CSV table of C-alpha atoms and ligand atoms in Angstrom, one decimal:
chain,number,residue,atom,x,y,z
A,1,UNK,CA,-19.3,34.2,-10.1
A,2,UNK,CA,-19.5,30.7,-8.6
A,3,UNK,CA,-16.5,28.4,-9.3
A,4,UNK,CA,-17.0,26.3,-12.4
A,5,UNK,CA,-17.8,22.7,-11.7
A,6,UNK,CA,-15.2,20.9,-13.7
A,7,UNK,CA,-15.1,17.1,-13.5
A,8,UNK,CA,-11.6,17.1,-14.7
A,9,UNK,CA,-10.3,19.4,-12.0
A,10,UNK,CA,-8.2,17.5,-9.5
A,11,UNK,CA,-9.8,17.1,-6.1
A,12,UNK,CA,-7.9,19.1,-3.5
A,13,UNK,CA,-7.3,17.4,-0.2
A,14,UNK,CA,-5.7,18.2,3.1
A,15,UNK,CA,-4.6,16.2,6.2
A,16,UNK,CA,-6.7,16.3,9.4
A,17,UNK,CA,-6.8,14.5,12.7
A,18,UNK,CA,-7.8,10.8,12.3
A,19,UNK,CA,-5.7,10.4,9.1
A,20,UNK,CA,-3.0,7.8,8.8
A,21,UNK,CA,-0.5,6.8,6.1
A,22,UNK,CA,-0.5,3.1,5.2
A,23,UNK,CA,2.5,2.1,3.1
A,24,UNK,CA,2.1,-1.4,1.5
A,25,UNK,CA,5.0,-3.8,1.0
A,26,UNK,CA,7.8,-1.4,-0.2
A,27,UNK,CA,10.4,-4.2,0.2
A,28,UNK,CA,13.5,-5.1,-1.7
A,29,UNK,CA,12.1,-8.2,-3.4
A,30,UNK,CA,9.4,-6.0,-5.0
A,31,UNK,CA,12.0,-3.5,-6.2
A,32,UNK,CA,14.6,-3.4,-9.0
A,33,UNK,CA,16.8,-6.5,-8.7
A,34,UNK,CA,14.4,-8.2,-6.4
A,35,UNK,CA,13.0,-11.7,-6.9
A,36,UNK,CA,9.5,-10.4,-7.7
A,37,UNK,CA,10.3,-6.9,-9.0
A,38,UNK,CA,7.3,-4.8,-9.7
A,39,UNK,CA,7.9,-2.8,-13.0
A,40,UNK,CA,8.8,0.8,-12.1
A,41,UNK,CA,8.3,-0.1,-8.4
A,42,UNK,CA,11.2,2.1,-7.3
A,43,UNK,CA,9.3,5.1,-8.6
A,44,UNK,CA,7.0,5.0,-5.6
A,45,UNK,CA,9.8,5.6,-3.1
A,46,UNK,CA,10.5,9.3,-3.5
A,47,UNK,CA,6.8,10.1,-3.7
A,48,UNK,CA,6.1,8.1,-0.6
A,49,UNK,CA,8.9,10.0,1.1
A,50,UNK,CA,7.1,13.2,0.5
A,51,UNK,CA,3.8,11.8,1.8
A,52,UNK,CA,5.7,10.6,4.9
A,53,UNK,CA,7.1,14.1,5.4
A,54,UNK,CA,3.6,15.6,5.2
A,55,UNK,CA,2.2,13.1,7.8
A,56,UNK,CA,5.1,13.5,10.2
A,57,UNK,CA,4.9,17.3,9.9
A,58,UNK,CA,1.3,17.1,11.1
A,59,UNK,CA,2.0,14.6,13.8
A,60,UNK,CA,0.0,11.9,12.0
A,61,UNK,CA,0.8,8.2,12.3
A,62,UNK,CA,2.6,6.1,9.6
A,63,UNK,CA,2.0,2.4,9.2
A,64,UNK,CA,4.0,0.0,6.9
A,65,UNK,CA,3.0,-3.5,6.0
A,66,UNK,CA,5.5,-6.1,4.9
A,67,UNK,CA,5.1,-9.5,3.2
A,68,UNK,CA,6.8,-11.8,5.8
A,69,UNK,CA,6.8,-15.3,4.5
A,70,UNK,CA,8.3,-18.5,6.0
A,71,UNK,CA,10.9,-20.2,3.8
A,72,UNK,CA,8.5,-22.7,2.2
A,73,UNK,CA,5.5,-20.5,1.8
A,74,UNK,CA,2.6,-22.0,-0.2
A,75,UNK,CA,2.6,-19.0,-2.6
A,76,UNK,CA,6.1,-20.0,-3.9
A,77,UNK,CA,6.5,-22.0,-7.1
A,78,UNK,CA,8.5,-24.8,-5.3
A,79,UNK,CA,5.3,-25.4,-3.3
A,80,UNK,CA,3.0,-25.2,-6.3
A,81,UNK,CA,2.2,-21.5,-5.8
A,82,UNK,CA,2.1,-18.7,-8.4
A,83,UNK,CA,5.1,-16.7,-7.4
A,84,UNK,CA,8.9,-17.0,-7.2
A,85,UNK,CA,10.2,-17.1,-3.7
A,86,UNK,CA,10.1,-13.6,-2.2
A,87,UNK,CA,10.1,-11.7,1.1
A,88,UNK,CA,11.3,-14.5,3.3
A,89,UNK,CA,11.3,-13.3,6.8
A,90,UNK,CA,14.6,-11.9,8.1
A,91,UNK,CA,16.2,-11.9,4.6
A,92,UNK,CA,17.5,-8.8,2.8
A,93,UNK,CA,14.7,-9.2,0.2
A,94,UNK,CA,12.1,-8.8,2.9
A,95,UNK,CA,13.6,-5.6,4.3
A,96,UNK,CA,12.0,-2.2,3.5
A,97,UNK,CA,13.8,-0.3,0.8
A,98,UNK,CA,16.7,1.6,2.2
A,99,UNK,CA,15.7,4.7,0.4
A,100,UNK,CA,12.2,4.7,2.0
A,101,UNK,CA,12.5,7.2,4.9
A,102,UNK,CA,10.2,5.5,7.4
A,103,UNK,CA,10.0,7.6,10.6
A,104,UNK,CA,11.3,6.1,13.9
A,105,UNK,CA,7.7,5.8,15.2
A,106,UNK,CA,6.5,3.8,12.2
A,107,UNK,CA,4.1,0.9,13.1
A,108,UNK,CA,5.2,-2.2,11.2
A,109,UNK,CA,2.6,-4.9,10.3
A,110,UNK,CA,3.9,-8.4,9.2
A,111,UNK,CA,1.5,-10.4,7.1
A,112,UNK,CA,1.3,-13.8,5.3
A,113,UNK,CA,3.5,-15.3,8.0
A,114,UNK,CA,1.9,-18.8,7.9
A,115,UNK,CA,3.3,-21.4,5.5
A,116,UNK,CA,0.0,-22.8,4.5
A,117,UNK,CA,-1.9,-19.6,3.7
A,118,UNK,CA,-1.3,-16.5,1.6
A,119,UNK,CA,-2.6,-13.0,2.7
A,120,UNK,CA,-2.5,-10.1,0.3
A,121,UNK,CA,-4.4,-7.7,2.6
A,122,UNK,CA,-2.6,-6.0,5.5
A,123,UNK,CA,-5.7,-6.6,7.6
A,124,UNK,CA,-5.7,-10.4,6.9
A,125,UNK,CA,-4.6,-12.2,10.0
A,126,UNK,CA,-3.0,-9.1,11.6
A,127,UNK,CA,-3.9,-6.6,14.3
A,128,UNK,CA,-3.9,-3.7,11.9
A,129,UNK,CA,-7.5,-2.8,12.4
A,130,UNK,CA,-7.1,-3.0,16.2
A,131,UNK,CA,-4.1,-0.7,16.1
A,132,UNK,CA,-5.8,1.8,13.8
A,133,UNK,CA,-8.9,1.9,16.0
A,134,UNK,CA,-6.8,2.4,19.2
A,135,UNK,CA,-5.0,5.3,17.5
A,136,UNK,CA,-8.4,6.9,16.5
A,137,UNK,CA,-7.7,6.6,12.7
A,138,UNK,CA,-10.7,6.7,10.4
A,139,UNK,CA,-9.2,7.8,7.1
A,140,UNK,CA,-6.3,5.9,5.5
A,141,UNK,CA,-4.0,7.1,2.8
A,142,UNK,CA,-2.8,4.0,1.0
A,143,UNK,CA,0.2,3.6,-1.4
A,144,UNK,CA,2.9,1.1,-2.2
A,145,UNK,CA,3.1,-2.3,-4.0
A,146,UNK,CA,1.6,-3.9,-5.8
A,147,UNK,CA,-1.5,-2.1,-7.0
A,148,UNK,CA,-3.2,-5.3,-8.3
A,149,UNK,CA,-2.5,-7.5,-5.3
A,150,UNK,CA,-1.6,-6.2,-1.9
A,151,UNK,CA,-2.8,-2.6,-2.4
A,152,UNK,CA,-6.1,-3.8,-3.9
A,153,UNK,CA,-6.8,-6.3,-1.2
A,154,UNK,CA,-5.8,-3.9,1.6
A,155,UNK,CA,-8.0,-1.1,0.2
A,156,UNK,CA,-10.9,-3.5,-0.2
A,157,UNK,CA,-10.7,-4.6,3.5
A,158,UNK,CA,-10.2,-1.1,4.7
A,159,UNK,CA,-13.4,0.1,3.0
A,160,UNK,CA,-15.2,-3.0,4.2
A,161,UNK,CA,-14.1,-2.2,7.8
A,162,UNK,CA,-15.5,1.3,7.4
A,163,UNK,CA,-12.4,3.4,6.8
A,164,UNK,CA,-12.4,6.2,4.3
A,165,UNK,CA,-9.7,5.4,1.8
A,166,UNK,CA,-7.6,7.9,-0.2
A,167,UNK,CA,-5.6,6.0,-2.8
A,168,UNK,CA,-2.2,7.5,-3.6
A,169,UNK,CA,-2.4,7.1,-7.3
A,170,UNK,CA,1.1,8.5,-7.8
A,171,UNK,CA,2.6,6.1,-5.3
A,172,UNK,CA,1.4,2.7,-6.5
A,173,UNK,CA,2.6,0.4,-9.3
A,174,UNK,CA,1.1,-2.9,-10.6
A,175,UNK,CA,2.7,-6.3,-11.2
A,176,UNK,CA,0.4,-6.9,-14.2
A,177,UNK,CA,0.6,-10.6,-14.6
A,178,UNK,CA,-2.1,-9.8,-17.3
A,179,UNK,CA,-1.8,-6.4,-19.1
A,180,UNK,CA,-4.5,-4.1,-17.7
A,181,UNK,CA,-4.6,-5.6,-14.2
A,182,UNK,CA,-3.3,-2.3,-12.7
A,183,UNK,CA,-6.0,-0.2,-14.3
A,184,UNK,CA,-8.7,-2.7,-13.5
A,185,UNK,CA,-7.6,-2.7,-9.9
A,186,UNK,CA,-7.7,1.1,-9.7
A,187,UNK,CA,-11.2,1.1,-11.3
A,188,UNK,CA,-12.3,-1.6,-8.8
A,189,UNK,CA,-11.0,0.4,-5.8
A,190,UNK,CA,-12.8,3.5,-7.1
A,191,UNK,CA,-16.0,1.6,-7.6
A,192,UNK,CA,-15.8,0.4,-4.0
A,193,UNK,CA,-15.4,3.9,-2.7
A,194,UNK,CA,-11.7,4.8,-2.6
A,195,UNK,CA,-10.9,8.3,-3.6
A,196,UNK,CA,-7.8,8.7,-5.9
A,197,UNK,CA,-5.5,11.6,-5.1
A,198,UNK,CA,-2.0,12.8,-5.9
A,199,UNK,CA,0.6,14.7,-3.9
A,200,UNK,CA,0.2,17.5,-6.4
A,201,UNK,CA,-3.4,18.1,-5.3
A,202,UNK,CA,-2.5,18.6,-1.7
A,203,UNK,CA,-3.9,21.9,-0.5
A,204,UNK,CA,-1.1,24.1,0.8
B,1,VGL,C1,2.4,-9.3,-3.3
B,1,VGL,C2,2.5,-11.0,-4.8
B,1,VGL,C3,2.9,-11.9,-3.8
B,1,VGL,C4,2.1,-7.8,-3.0
B,1,VGL,C5,2.8,-10.1,-2.3
B,1,VGL,O1,2.7,-7.3,-2.1
B,1,VGL,O2,1.4,-7.2,-3.8
B,1,VGL,N1,2.2,-9.7,-4.5
B,1,VGL,N2,3.0,-11.4,-2.6
B,2,ZN,ZN1,3.9,-12.6,-1.0
């Protein structure tokens, strides 16, 4: 008997050469007690640690973006921007979460480093695309914070640049300035071609 085609059955996936993990902005200021804490943001950390373990076990590369703002960044309220001051370069708030088990070989990408310009995407103004191409990456597994800002914009650029994108739906959380922003962002990423997966659906 052929297997039943069930639209509700979770899509199985497995890692292969050319895959990379891209962890977006898991920094203290976006976590509990931080200046721009994402609701339930801490919950992504243990899940991302398990993804990291799977990638490292397969010898696949891990990339981590960080918001890395100058002290008077244009996105801060004191400068007329929409956000409280956050992720100022070299401060504790800009450090990656201590509980996030980044491997020693992690490739770190700093973004939004110019005072007069914001950048939500990890590709915006960085050499991320160059680094990924040099490493032969063509499929990106993307998780982190926040779903409706930096994850959304990073995924949009990745798809635009021709990468296959696997959205780690169990390892993202939204800011939700407006209720529903998180769901809308996920729907938009799916519409653009990102595939949503969870750790649970990883083929053994
Ligand atoms: C982010 C708001 C401001 C993010 C960064 O990482 O999603 N959100 N700066
Ligand atoms: Zn920022």
